[in-house]
Each structure stands twice: as C-alpha cells, then as structure tokens.
Amino acid sequence: MTAALDVKGLTTRFETRAGHVTAVNDVSFTVQPGRIMGLVGESGSGKSVTGFSILGLIDAPGEVTAGAVLVDGVDLRKLSKEDLRKMRGRKVAMVFQDPMMTLNPVLRVGDQMAMAVRVHQAMSKSDALEHARKALEVVGIPSPAERLKAYPHQLSGGMRQRVAIAMALLHSPSVIIADEATTALDVSIQGQILAEVRELADTTGAAIVWITHDLAVVSSLADDICVMYAGRIVERGTAEQVIGGPRHPYTQGLLDSIPARHEPGRKLPQIPGSTPQLSRLPDGCPFRPRCPRASELCRTEPPLDVRDGHAVLCHHPLERV
Amino acid sequence: MTDPILKIDAVSKRFTRTPGLAERLAGKFTGGGKPVTVHALTDVSLEVTKGEVLGIVGESGCGKSTLGRVIAGIHAPSSGSVTLNGKPVADERRGNIHKLTTQVQMIHQDPFASLNPRMKVGETLAEGPRYHGIIPADQVRTRIRALLEQVGLEGAYADRLPHQFSGGQRQRIAIARALAMEPEVLVLDEAVASLDVSIQAQVLNLFMDLRHDLGLTALFISHDLSVVRHVCDRVAIMYLGRLVELAPADQLYADPRHPYTRALFASIPTVGTGRGRFEAIKGEIPSPIAPPPGCAFHPRCPFAGPRCWAEVPRLTEAGAARTVACHLNDGGVEMQKGAA
C-alpha cells in the first residue's frame, strides 16, 4: 500500500538575527490512508512549522532546505508553484486553530464554500452549494441548508471549526493536516469534533495529521504518534507503543507530568528547566541539559534506534521488556 | 468544621449593554436596539473555609471567571453579597472598593498580558504593597528578593524586565506579585492553562508547596478537570451562570451526580493506551443572553422531563457535604449509572 503521506528528511530553516535556526530538523514519518497521526510537542518544538512545510507554506526568511513530501507518491517539493496550488485544498488540506482566520467574515458560508469547490472543479454554483451542504452534513452541522446562508459571525466557535473542517473535506483530500484544531474549543465541543474526525478517517480513508500539544487528545484519537522536541522527532510509534511504553526520556517526562496519572495532592515529577531556544541548542542531543539519563556520550548526535517500528532518537533509551 | 473565611451569598451578576445612538435609530425600523442583558451569574452561594482550595470548573460562558472577579472585588455583584471575614469585599460605592480588596488577590491566565512590559519585575512586585503600606519602605528590597526566592526564582531577577522571562517564569512572578500583598485569599483564573505540560507541572508543584507553607486559601478556576482534581479539596461545577454541583473532590470524581458533570467527565480525553471513545454531550452551550427556561441544561440532558423544562432546580443535599441542583436528585428518580 502506498502511504497517503510520506515525509522524508524534511528540514526547514529560518534566517534570524541570531543566525540560522533549524525549526524542523530531518523529520520523517508516513501516514497510511484512514489513519490518524498525532504530532505532539510543546511550544517551539516545530510541530506547526512541520505542518506548514508539508504544504509548502513557508515564506522568507524561512526555507525548506531538504527533504521530500510525497502525497500519493507525488513529491510536492518538486512541483511548480502552479501545480502545487492545484494540489493544495484538493489533495492536501489544512485546518487551523482559529476558524476565523480561515473563514472570510464578509462572505456567507455557502458562498465561500462554493468558491472553494469551483476553484478546483468545473461545477455550477447550485451544484457547488449542494456539494457544500453535503460536506456540512458530514461534520454534523444541524440544518446545513440554513447554515449555508449564515455569515461566520452568526455561528458559534464549535460550528465555525466544523465549517473549516467541512471546507477541508470538499475535495475528499488524501491528506488533512489539522493544527491545534480543537485547542480553542470547550471540552464538550472538542469531544464532539474528535468523535467526528475519528469517523471521517475511518469512512473517507483520509490520512490525518493531528498537530497538538495535548497528549490526552492524541492518545485517545491517534493511531500513531510522533513526539517532537527542538525541531526533531524524538520518538515515533503506534499510540500503544508511545503512550504505553515510551522509550525517550522526554516522552516519559511529559507523561509523568500529567496530573491525572498521580494521586491527588502529590508532588508531580517535573522536567527541570525549560524548552531550549532554537538559536542556542546544545551540541548533540538537544534534550541533554534537562535529561535525567544524560551522559558524556549525549554530546554527540543521538542515534535512531528502531524496534518493531517504534523509533527513538536517543543514546540511552528506556528499555522495555 | 471551622467558620468560613469567605462567604458568597446568593450572588447574581448581570451585564447590560445599552445600544449606541446609531443602533437605537436603526432599531426604530428593525425592532432591535433594545438593551441586551447577559446573566453571567445567577444566585450563586458558596462558603470557603480557611486553608481550603476550592476548584471552580465549567466551560466558557459558565460564569466561572465572573465569579472569580466578583470575589476579587473587581466587579460588584448585581445582587447578593461576598464577605471576607464578615466584611464585604466589594461595595457599589467606589471609594470603598480598593481598601477592601487587597485581601483577595488574583492570578490571571496570560502572564504575557498581566505583567507591565515596561516595569522591572521588582517594581511590579513592590508597587502594590508600597501603595497600601503593607511593607515598610526600608524593607521593600529584601522582601521582594525573598518573594522571588519563594517562587523559585533568583532575587537578582528583580532588576530584569518581563520579556527576559519564559511563560512559566512569568507566571511565577505573577504569583509572587499576588503574595506580596499578603492576601487572605488567592483567586487563580486558569493560571496554568496557557503553560506547556512540563512547565504546568512545575507551577502546580510551586502552588502546592506555597499552599503547604503559607496555609493559603484559594479559588482555583479551571476548565481542566485533571488539574483541579490534583490540587483542590472541593470542586464546584458551574453551567450557564449557576452552580450545578458542589462536592469534595474525591467524591465528585468517584461519583458525579449531575448529568452535566457526568457528561463533562465522559467527554474529556484522558491519557491512556488504546483508542478512546468520546461520549460527547449533544448540542451546544446556550447563550447566557437567553438562557433556556427551567433547568439550563435540559436541552442537552438525556434525562430531562417536563419538570426540567419549567422549574429551575435548587441546590439540595446529596449526601454529606455535597449538593447538586437537579430534579433527578430530589424527585426520587434514579439516574441509570453510566447512561449519560
């Protein structure tokens, strides 16, 4: 089976006053059709830049300097600007955190959805509206025909995010990238949307990359998980492998610092220090200064250790029996 | 049980927006242009004892932040009263307000917005206590250093500006600023919500240490149920401006009684292996401008019956030290466990 999305050695750099900053450093992963890949990391880990880099949305002073992004076998990085534009929205779609950034506030929902349909497909306006109505129905919007006539400000935050997801679905893309798509929503609404996203992946066969800082969300939603730290994927595996038996000390530290895993009132194990600035990364493993397992060896580049598809970028991975 | 230090008695808070001239003129033709009233809090009563940490949980628009602000004296209640050691914290008469409220201090969500970027950290910390004469002028410097050390920072950081600190460090500064006023009660409004998990654990540990060392009384407002469970003794669940359930944390988490509390617990993703199921609450949160009649939760409640459509449920006893506002509780109708 060809992977819906195959990212190989993706590297993105930014030119800053402090020098070159590698925001995405040799990132590789694949997502099969119908599967959800959770890309987790804390702020500044490079998870959002990874999403933007996949879609070729990096502008100066940033630049994708290496790697390949294969969508259904086609390398997006080798396409001309015009061909890439044809792929975006049709083959690869993105959903952002704030739906008001995606939706045009002065156009009715139906008009802007129909426009998005007709950019890629020759279709009459009425057919396009019908197509949009069906997409709204798929994401669980009640009385979709009426919502088509609404302006974005007339919808609640949860409804707007559903519209944004429906827009991403218009062309039945092979890959959907969602960047913190439920972070701004209330838990009860988040629950509804996550349930629908899961169903979408199962029924439409779209490959979904779910970018978030929230480990609880990915552990219940995703099939596979990549953990990012300082621009690198430090651990990659199925959700069972990564959450059930983390091998990277950083992943272990993240999981340990979740309050729900401890008896109430107990002191939480904490990762010392804070996330490093990308312009001032230590040599070798970037997690070294905060790592309880660090040794002199960690001043050199950590090796990639793969067992049963569970990959970890570490000199001293945790051993699991 | 000791006497409550903080007493919130039947507090309601309404915000009314009067339309501007243009809107009133347009309203003559469209029939709009009338004042809009948001019922942010309706008849909320709570008592907090000394040394207790009370969690306040709810989704956006439930009034949890408004409650925090009313307690801190930032808003005066529209009706009802908030008293600290028997004295009101807020008074409609403006002159009275700032004298009373130094004993309740608030810590806000966004440490990037709550610290003045042009003031050195030391000045920020010293401003309040100096103005209110809490610390003698000749002791301010030593006290500020001690405060910074108490929250896990270095005393020398007093001469730095906020932009030189990370989010977690700034939240520590915000906590130090609140402590500088030597408050009786702290109100933390989503104080760890904007922090990364690893930093969140650090700040929660700091809060638990301070609580232990200083015997803090606090209201911990949050939407994050796992954080609340970890640091709070009792938890109040709010929905659309009303208190719907109040119980000791261990009892609430073991056996939530209100259908909303149950649904909230069910829709929260937890870290575990294997695919989770999201037992979503159907429907959306109604607007606080036009709350539904009867029980505000009835349009989304799987157990709602005719009585819920018409009559607002009152908070009633549901076992020792816990109350719940639901007709199923007092009407003798037993909820099917786990049916929500």
XYZ file of C-alpha atoms in Angstrom:
661
model
C 0.000 0.000 0.000
C 1.336 3.445 -0.895
C 1.333 5.787 2.048
C -1.044 8.721 1.670
C 1.646 10.940 3.120
C 5.339 10.134 3.197
C 7.601 12.798 4.678
C 11.319 12.129 4.261
C 14.096 14.114 5.884
C 12.118 17.358 5.898
C 14.272 20.266 7.076
C 13.184 23.887 7.413
C 15.460 26.736 8.344
C 14.849 30.309 9.289
C 17.327 33.114 8.853
C 17.238 35.211 12.019
C 19.393 37.895 13.572
C 20.765 35.214 15.871
C 21.867 33.164 12.835
C 20.392 30.077 11.174
C 17.672 28.365 13.127
C 16.610 24.872 12.163
C 12.937 24.753 13.133
C 12.324 21.391 11.504
C 15.294 19.075 11.578
C 15.333 15.941 9.415
C 11.720 14.980 10.104
C 10.446 11.715 8.595
C 7.152 9.893 9.017
C 4.467 8.186 6.972
C 0.698 8.138 7.332
C -1.375 5.400 5.712
C -4.858 6.112 4.344
C -7.519 6.169 7.060
C -5.008 6.566 9.853
C -4.523 9.471 12.228
C -1.005 10.551 13.093
C -0.684 12.660 16.231
C 2.198 15.117 16.089
C 2.806 16.233 19.676
C 5.198 18.736 21.132
C 5.429 21.729 23.407
C 5.574 25.314 22.186
C 8.536 25.918 19.924
C 9.062 22.242 19.154
C 8.471 22.802 15.440
C 5.204 20.903 15.119
C 3.302 23.715 13.401
C 6.223 24.595 11.130
C 6.264 20.928 10.106
C 2.611 21.259 9.040
C 3.307 24.422 7.088
C 6.409 22.889 5.490
C 4.405 19.907 4.226
C 2.067 22.270 2.399
C 4.910 24.441 1.130
C 3.614 27.429 3.079
C 6.979 28.597 4.368
C 7.884 32.155 3.348
C 11.140 34.078 3.664
C 13.066 34.353 5.935
C 12.227 30.672 6.210
C 13.033 27.976 3.678
C 12.538 24.253 3.321
C 16.132 23.226 2.670
C 15.901 19.466 2.310
C 13.598 16.501 2.190
C 10.662 15.148 0.243
C 6.908 15.308 0.848
C 5.130 12.536 -1.054
C 1.359 12.691 -1.280
C 0.010 9.579 -3.010
C 3.516 9.157 -4.383
C 3.851 12.677 -5.824
C 6.634 14.818 -4.353
C 5.109 18.218 -3.523
C 8.550 19.784 -3.293
C 9.285 19.007 -6.948
C 6.093 20.622 -8.241
C 5.912 24.056 -9.840
C 4.115 26.788 -7.915
C 1.069 26.406 -10.128
C 0.920 22.615 -9.766
C 1.391 22.897 -6.002
C -1.533 25.324 -5.842
C -3.664 22.728 -7.614
C -2.708 20.122 -5.029
C -3.443 22.328 -2.025
C -7.055 22.093 -0.988
C -7.660 19.245 -3.439
C -5.166 16.589 -2.336
C -3.875 18.116 0.880
C -5.993 20.352 3.076
C -5.267 22.145 6.294
C -7.401 23.094 9.294
C -6.085 25.817 11.575
C -6.600 26.609 15.252
C -8.657 29.727 14.712
C -11.502 29.206 12.228
C -11.981 32.960 11.913
C -8.587 33.045 10.185
C -9.819 30.507 7.633
C -13.273 31.909 7.022
C -13.930 35.156 5.227
C -16.064 37.255 7.595
C -17.902 39.144 4.841
C -18.984 36.136 2.774
C -21.816 33.762 3.547
C -20.631 30.261 4.483
C -22.240 28.777 1.366
C -20.694 31.335 -0.985
C -17.184 30.799 0.248
C -17.567 27.035 0.268
C -18.929 27.055 -3.270
C -15.996 29.228 -4.295
C -13.587 26.725 -2.791
C -15.321 23.923 -4.699
C -15.202 25.738 -8.036
C -11.527 26.647 -7.748
C -10.662 23.021 -8.353
C -13.724 21.613 -10.089
C -15.844 22.814 -13.001
C -19.288 22.863 -11.440
C -22.345 25.098 -11.495
C -22.891 27.318 -8.479
C -26.018 25.411 -7.436
C -24.235 22.063 -7.678
C -21.329 23.509 -5.693
C -23.730 24.695 -2.987
C -25.287 21.244 -2.836
C -21.802 19.758 -2.537
C -21.051 22.214 0.302
C -24.310 21.299 2.034
C -23.344 17.623 1.992
C -19.928 18.456 3.464
C -21.588 20.372 6.317
C -23.825 17.400 6.946
C -20.814 15.070 7.191
C -19.298 17.133 10.030
C -22.533 17.062 11.999
C -23.895 20.554 11.430
C -27.641 20.624 12.102
C -29.882 22.072 9.335
C -26.944 22.549 6.938
C -29.031 24.191 4.201
C -29.772 27.119 6.512
C -26.181 27.387 7.709
C -25.063 27.925 4.121
C -26.822 31.288 4.258
C -25.196 32.312 7.542
C -22.195 34.574 7.947
C -19.313 33.188 10.037
C -20.033 35.567 12.944
C -23.515 34.069 13.287
C -22.026 30.690 14.153
C -20.545 29.549 17.463
C -16.848 28.697 17.749
C -17.528 24.981 17.501
C -19.741 25.435 14.430
C -17.106 27.594 12.732
C -14.480 24.941 13.307
C -16.836 22.358 11.812
C -17.266 24.599 8.771
C -13.469 24.852 8.479
C -13.225 21.052 8.644
C -16.051 20.716 6.108
C -14.143 23.038 3.761
C -11.086 20.854 4.112
C -13.239 17.869 3.131
C -14.751 19.422 -0.010
C -12.434 17.697 -2.444
C -12.057 14.453 -0.486
C -8.336 15.084 0.036
C -5.900 12.240 0.637
C -4.282 14.145 3.486
C -5.718 16.549 6.061
C -3.406 18.461 8.351
C -5.074 19.882 11.458
C -3.055 22.315 13.558
C -4.414 22.610 17.126
C -7.865 22.411 15.571
C -9.755 21.823 18.834
C -7.483 23.671 21.249
C -9.650 26.787 21.404
C -12.882 24.849 21.910
C -14.669 23.770 25.058
C -14.202 20.166 26.114
C -17.760 19.102 25.324
C -17.492 20.564 21.804
C -13.977 19.165 21.411
C -15.359 15.738 22.275
C -17.992 16.021 19.557
C -15.468 17.103 16.917
C -12.873 14.466 17.847
C -15.542 11.775 17.519
C -16.384 13.077 14.047
C -12.730 13.302 12.976
C -12.221 9.691 14.004
C -15.230 8.679 11.959
C -14.044 10.728 8.977
C -10.728 8.915 8.905
C -12.493 5.557 9.136
C -15.115 6.286 6.457
C -13.358 8.524 3.913
C -9.917 6.946 4.180
C -8.262 10.356 4.509
C -4.881 10.333 6.233
C -4.938 12.869 9.045
C -2.025 14.610 10.726
C -3.307 15.954 14.045
C -0.901 18.556 15.423
C -1.384 19.351 19.115
C 0.292 19.992 22.446
C -2.356 17.890 24.186
C -1.174 14.357 24.919
C -4.599 13.335 26.165
C -6.174 14.238 22.827
C -3.658 12.317 20.723
C -3.623 9.305 22.978
C -7.352 8.830 22.535
C -7.599 9.958 18.905
C -4.440 8.922 17.068
C -3.301 5.589 15.677
C 0.325 6.663 15.547
C 2.232 9.307 17.463
C 5.324 11.388 16.752
C 6.819 13.353 19.647
C 8.777 16.458 18.656
C 11.418 18.283 20.636
C 13.521 21.204 19.395
C 12.654 20.561 15.752
C 13.256 16.810 15.747
C 11.028 13.818 16.041
C 12.498 12.172 19.118
C 10.051 9.279 19.305
C 7.717 7.654 16.813
C 5.465 4.634 17.048
C 1.905 3.455 17.417
C -0.161 5.160 20.127
C 0.085 1.984 22.245
C 3.860 1.950 21.933
C 4.463 5.626 22.654
C 1.893 6.124 25.441
C 2.088 2.617 26.891
C 5.848 2.183 26.736
C 7.667 5.425 25.980
C 11.357 4.943 25.245
C 12.573 8.536 25.060
C 13.242 10.184 28.441
C 11.445 13.316 27.193
C 8.255 11.427 26.345
C 8.439 9.688 29.703
C 8.890 13.078 31.406
C 5.908 14.556 29.566
C 3.665 11.659 30.513
C 4.850 11.787 34.117
C 3.987 15.463 34.451
C 0.297 14.860 33.722
C -1.666 15.335 36.969
C -4.261 12.648 36.167
C -1.558 9.977 36.402
C -0.835 10.718 40.044
C -2.615 10.591 43.354
C -4.242 13.979 44.036
C -2.121 16.387 46.056
C 1.138 14.522 45.403
C 4.085 16.407 44.052
C 4.303 15.973 40.282
C 7.515 14.716 38.731
C 8.758 17.596 36.641
C 11.147 18.039 33.758
C 13.678 20.592 35.009
C 14.421 23.745 33.037
C 12.501 24.953 30.033
C 12.420 24.273 26.313
C 15.645 25.496 24.702
C 15.820 28.363 22.255
C 16.463 27.003 18.779
C 19.192 29.547 18.208
C 21.130 28.262 21.203
C 20.812 24.491 21.098
C 23.394 22.428 22.947
C 25.667 20.074 20.942
C 24.447 16.556 20.384
C 21.099 15.733 21.883
C 19.027 18.905 22.443
C 17.316 17.355 25.481
C 20.645 16.654 27.221
C 20.604 19.576 29.747
C 17.170 18.514 31.078
C 17.608 14.750 30.808
C 17.962 12.511 33.874
C 19.771 9.855 31.791
C 22.274 12.137 30.058
C 25.946 11.164 29.907
C 29.083 12.439 28.152
C 28.024 10.381 25.130
C 24.994 12.662 24.690
C 27.267 15.476 23.497
C 27.354 13.591 20.198
C 24.407 13.218 17.805
C 21.935 10.661 19.167
C 21.369 7.543 17.014
C 17.980 6.412 15.729
C 17.045 3.155 17.386
C 14.130 1.263 15.805
C 12.413 -1.802 17.286
C 9.155 -3.181 15.860
C 8.532 0.138 14.148
C 8.975 2.018 17.438
C 11.705 4.559 16.741
C 13.588 6.642 19.286
C 16.331 9.215 18.825
C 18.424 8.693 21.942
C 21.748 7.381 23.233
C 20.133 5.925 26.354
C 16.575 4.927 25.512
C 14.440 3.407 28.237
C 14.443 -0.354 27.915
C 11.089 -2.064 27.774
C 10.695 -5.764 28.381
C -15.975 22.434 60.648
C -14.408 25.833 61.137
C -16.208 29.010 60.217
C -15.980 30.051 56.601
C -13.485 32.813 55.868
C -15.164 33.691 52.546
C -18.904 33.722 52.145
C -20.657 34.155 48.813
C -24.338 34.654 49.428
C -26.896 34.470 46.601
C -24.665 36.412 44.216
C -26.016 37.363 40.797
C -24.174 39.400 38.229
C -25.774 40.846 35.138
C -24.065 42.837 32.453
C -26.284 45.118 30.445
C -25.200 46.679 27.203
C -27.090 49.791 26.255
C -27.169 50.257 22.491
C -25.498 53.302 20.955
C -27.380 56.103 19.235
C -26.982 54.618 15.761
C -28.255 51.245 16.932
C -31.271 52.830 18.617
C -32.108 54.754 15.441
C -31.743 51.619 13.336
C -33.832 49.802 15.946
C -36.779 52.056 15.220
C -37.069 50.354 11.848
C -35.873 46.841 12.615
C -37.383 46.481 16.062
C -33.937 45.913 17.642
C -31.821 48.403 19.519
C -33.009 47.348 22.957
C -30.640 46.844 25.886
C -29.119 43.354 25.998
C -28.610 41.692 29.368
C -26.193 38.853 29.951
C -26.904 36.788 33.040
C -23.327 35.927 33.926
C -24.080 34.671 37.442
C -27.422 33.651 38.888
C -27.939 33.036 42.583
C -24.548 31.552 43.434
C -23.866 30.712 47.071
C -20.609 29.231 48.338
C -18.570 29.127 51.506
C -14.824 28.687 51.669
C -13.055 27.747 54.890
C -9.566 28.853 55.841
C -6.842 26.821 54.197
C -9.188 25.299 51.663
C -8.620 25.153 47.914
C -11.925 25.241 46.073
C -11.979 24.351 42.391
C -14.423 26.063 40.070
C -14.988 24.172 36.845
C -17.071 24.855 33.765
C -16.972 25.587 30.068
C -16.738 29.024 28.505
C -19.619 31.290 29.365
C -20.486 29.412 32.551
C -19.556 32.404 34.687
C -16.508 30.958 36.416
C -14.274 33.924 35.622
C -17.014 36.399 36.530
C -17.356 34.642 39.875
C -13.601 34.983 40.423
C -13.770 38.661 39.583
C -16.708 39.281 41.881
C -14.831 37.562 44.704
C -11.743 39.651 43.994
C -13.894 42.777 44.136
C -13.225 43.699 40.501
C -16.962 43.578 39.776
C -19.598 44.427 42.355
C -22.398 41.840 42.368
C -25.763 42.947 40.938
C -27.408 41.331 43.946
C -26.235 39.231 46.855
C -23.026 39.729 48.788
C -19.453 38.497 49.083
C -17.950 38.789 52.537
C -14.434 38.071 53.742
C -14.212 37.602 57.500
C -17.645 39.167 57.709
C -16.744 42.286 55.728
C -17.910 42.884 52.152
C -15.138 42.662 49.505
C -16.909 44.861 47.031
C -19.139 47.798 47.528
C -21.069 49.787 44.985
C -19.580 52.942 46.464
C -16.359 53.316 44.534
C -14.390 54.886 47.376
C -14.702 51.811 49.459
C -13.591 49.296 46.921
C -9.817 49.403 46.843
C -9.369 49.393 50.578
C -11.252 46.156 50.959
C -9.945 44.135 48.099
C -6.240 43.936 48.887
C -7.009 40.804 50.876
C -8.135 38.910 47.791
C -5.518 38.713 45.049
C -5.975 37.393 41.574
C -3.621 35.497 39.259
C -4.632 35.645 35.617
C -4.281 33.229 32.741
C -1.884 35.042 30.467
C 1.382 36.053 32.130
C 2.316 37.913 28.951
C -0.643 40.263 29.369
C -0.705 40.559 33.148
C 2.803 41.973 33.655
C 3.635 45.512 32.587
C 6.374 45.083 29.946
C 7.976 48.435 30.853
C 8.298 47.827 34.571
C 11.134 45.911 36.141
C 9.943 42.824 37.953
C 10.988 44.299 41.324
C 8.927 47.450 40.687
C 5.925 45.376 39.668
C 6.147 43.383 42.872
C 6.722 46.420 45.094
C 4.027 48.673 43.637
C 1.024 47.227 45.466
C 2.493 46.693 48.928
C 4.196 50.109 48.839
C 0.978 51.906 47.890
C -1.034 50.167 50.569
C 1.711 50.435 53.170
C 1.922 46.680 53.646
C 5.717 46.585 53.667
C 7.742 49.380 55.360
C 9.687 51.321 52.699
C 13.124 50.337 54.014
C 12.268 46.637 53.827
C 10.817 46.550 50.325
C 14.012 45.372 48.588
C 14.730 42.498 50.946
C 11.085 41.439 50.922
C 10.943 41.413 47.103
C 14.090 39.273 46.950
C 12.606 36.872 49.467
C 9.372 36.670 47.463
C 11.207 35.879 44.244
C 13.138 33.145 46.007
C 9.931 31.802 47.477
C 8.506 31.237 43.989
C 11.692 29.553 42.789
C 13.368 32.477 41.040
C 16.586 34.335 41.889
C 16.465 37.511 43.973
C 18.607 39.269 41.367
C 15.811 38.913 38.805
C 14.138 41.937 40.423
C 16.120 44.185 38.081
C 15.012 42.444 34.898
C 12.123 43.185 32.565
C 9.291 40.703 31.863
C 10.437 39.966 28.294
C 13.540 38.285 29.680
C 11.429 35.529 31.204
C 9.676 32.466 29.828
C 5.944 31.863 30.286
C 6.455 29.632 33.324
C 8.800 32.130 34.974
C 6.349 34.957 34.326
C 3.576 33.013 35.971
C 5.863 32.600 38.990
C 6.320 36.388 39.017
C 2.552 36.859 38.855
C 2.191 34.540 41.839
C 4.899 36.473 43.732
C 3.056 39.716 42.981
C -0.145 38.319 44.450
C 1.695 37.039 47.542
C 3.380 40.417 48.059
C 0.002 41.791 49.129
C -0.177 39.183 51.890
C -3.677 38.180 50.842
C -6.145 36.071 52.773
C -7.495 34.505 49.599
C -5.961 33.860 46.181
C -8.083 33.604 43.038
C -6.322 31.735 40.244
C -8.166 32.149 36.963
C -6.909 29.496 34.504
C -3.453 30.167 35.933
C -1.785 27.151 34.309
C -3.934 26.881 31.177
C -1.508 28.648 28.855
C 1.558 26.727 30.004
C 3.122 23.663 28.383
C 2.598 20.409 30.318
C 6.142 20.198 31.630
C 6.004 23.824 32.820
C 2.468 23.352 34.131
C 3.751 20.600 36.444
C 6.418 22.962 37.794
C 3.893 25.716 38.544
C 1.420 23.271 40.108
C 4.177 21.945 42.361
C 5.026 25.518 43.360
C 1.375 26.198 44.156
C 1.118 23.062 46.299
C 4.349 23.981 48.157
C 3.151 27.519 48.817
C -0.189 26.261 49.952
C 1.505 23.960 52.411
C 3.976 26.564 53.674
C 1.644 29.555 53.881
C -1.673 27.839 54.557
C -3.223 29.538 51.524
C -6.929 29.720 50.929
C -7.612 29.704 47.210
C -10.180 29.527 44.462
C -8.797 27.566 41.567
C -10.751 28.339 38.419
C -10.066 25.975 35.551
C -11.618 24.029 32.718
C -9.068 21.255 33.223
C -10.610 18.560 35.385
C -7.404 16.623 35.956
C -5.545 19.687 37.230
C -8.465 20.566 39.508
C -8.588 17.059 40.888
C -4.923 17.262 41.694
C -4.879 20.487 43.702
C -8.403 21.063 45.033
C -10.179 19.889 48.190
C -13.693 20.648 46.970
C -14.988 21.290 43.479
C -17.884 23.421 42.251
C -19.268 22.687 38.782
C -20.913 25.621 37.010
C -23.193 25.713 33.997
C -24.575 28.855 32.412
C -24.123 31.081 35.435
C -25.382 28.640 38.034
C -23.772 26.261 40.433
C -24.959 22.783 39.489
C -22.882 20.574 41.759
C -20.602 21.049 44.744
C -18.735 18.188 46.394
C -15.432 17.142 47.940
C -13.068 16.350 45.042
C -12.699 12.633 45.764
C -16.463 12.120 45.978
C -17.199 14.178 42.885
C -14.723 12.278 40.743
C -15.765 8.902 42.090
C -19.481 9.543 41.745
C -20.623 12.614 39.826
C -24.333 13.218 40.415
C -25.397 15.925 37.998
C -25.928 14.738 34.404
C -23.802 17.664 33.201
C -20.906 16.700 35.469
C -21.142 13.139 34.191
C -21.217 14.253 30.587
C -18.283 16.593 31.162
C -16.212 13.787 32.660
C -17.135 11.490 29.777
C -16.136 13.937 27.046
C -12.673 14.590 28.394
C -9.888 12.723 26.649
C -7.522 11.016 29.052
C -4.033 9.736 28.506
C -4.224 6.013 28.170
C -3.485 3.321 25.700
C -5.945 2.265 23.096
C -8.426 4.332 21.184
C -10.670 6.391 23.394
C -14.349 6.842 22.898
C -15.653 10.362 23.044
C -19.023 10.285 24.691
C -19.898 13.723 23.579
C -22.582 15.888 25.095
C -25.018 16.626 22.331
C -25.778 20.198 21.355
C -24.144 23.483 22.207
C -23.867 25.674 25.250
C -26.920 28.003 25.194
C -26.415 31.747 25.153
C -26.365 33.446 28.559
C -28.355 36.277 26.939
C -31.352 33.979 26.533
C -30.886 31.046 28.907
C -33.412 28.231 28.472
C -36.306 28.159 30.952
C -36.302 25.641 33.775
C -33.045 23.751 34.194
C -30.471 25.433 31.920
C -29.050 22.022 30.988
C -32.355 20.470 29.906
C -31.923 20.914 26.118
C -28.765 18.776 26.279
C -29.734 16.426 29.081
C -30.581 12.787 28.271
C -32.802 12.528 31.379
C -34.807 15.742 31.031
C -38.536 15.527 31.691
C -41.452 18.016 31.836
C -40.461 19.276 35.267
C -36.977 20.213 33.967
C -38.480 22.308 31.190
C -40.405 24.518 33.576
C -38.834 24.592 37.013
C -35.324 25.701 37.940
C -33.791 23.010 40.166
C -32.469 24.197 43.517
C -29.237 23.076 45.095
C -30.158 20.310 47.519
C -28.257 17.996 49.808
C -26.990 14.847 48.152
C -25.105 13.138 50.932
C -22.619 14.513 53.420
C -21.072 17.842 52.425
C -22.296 17.684 48.857
C -25.081 19.385 46.975
C -26.490 19.083 43.491
C -29.048 21.091 41.525
C -31.036 18.513 39.589
C -34.647 17.365 39.735
C -33.489 13.767 39.437
C -31.858 14.178 42.811
C -34.854 15.418 44.773
C -37.665 13.943 42.719
C -36.834 10.386 43.622
C -35.998 9.486 40.021
C -32.860 7.395 39.998
C -30.405 8.017 37.209
C -29.128 4.993 35.379
C -25.473 4.813 36.228
C -23.287 5.416 33.230
C -26.282 6.016 30.993
C -25.108 9.559 30.297
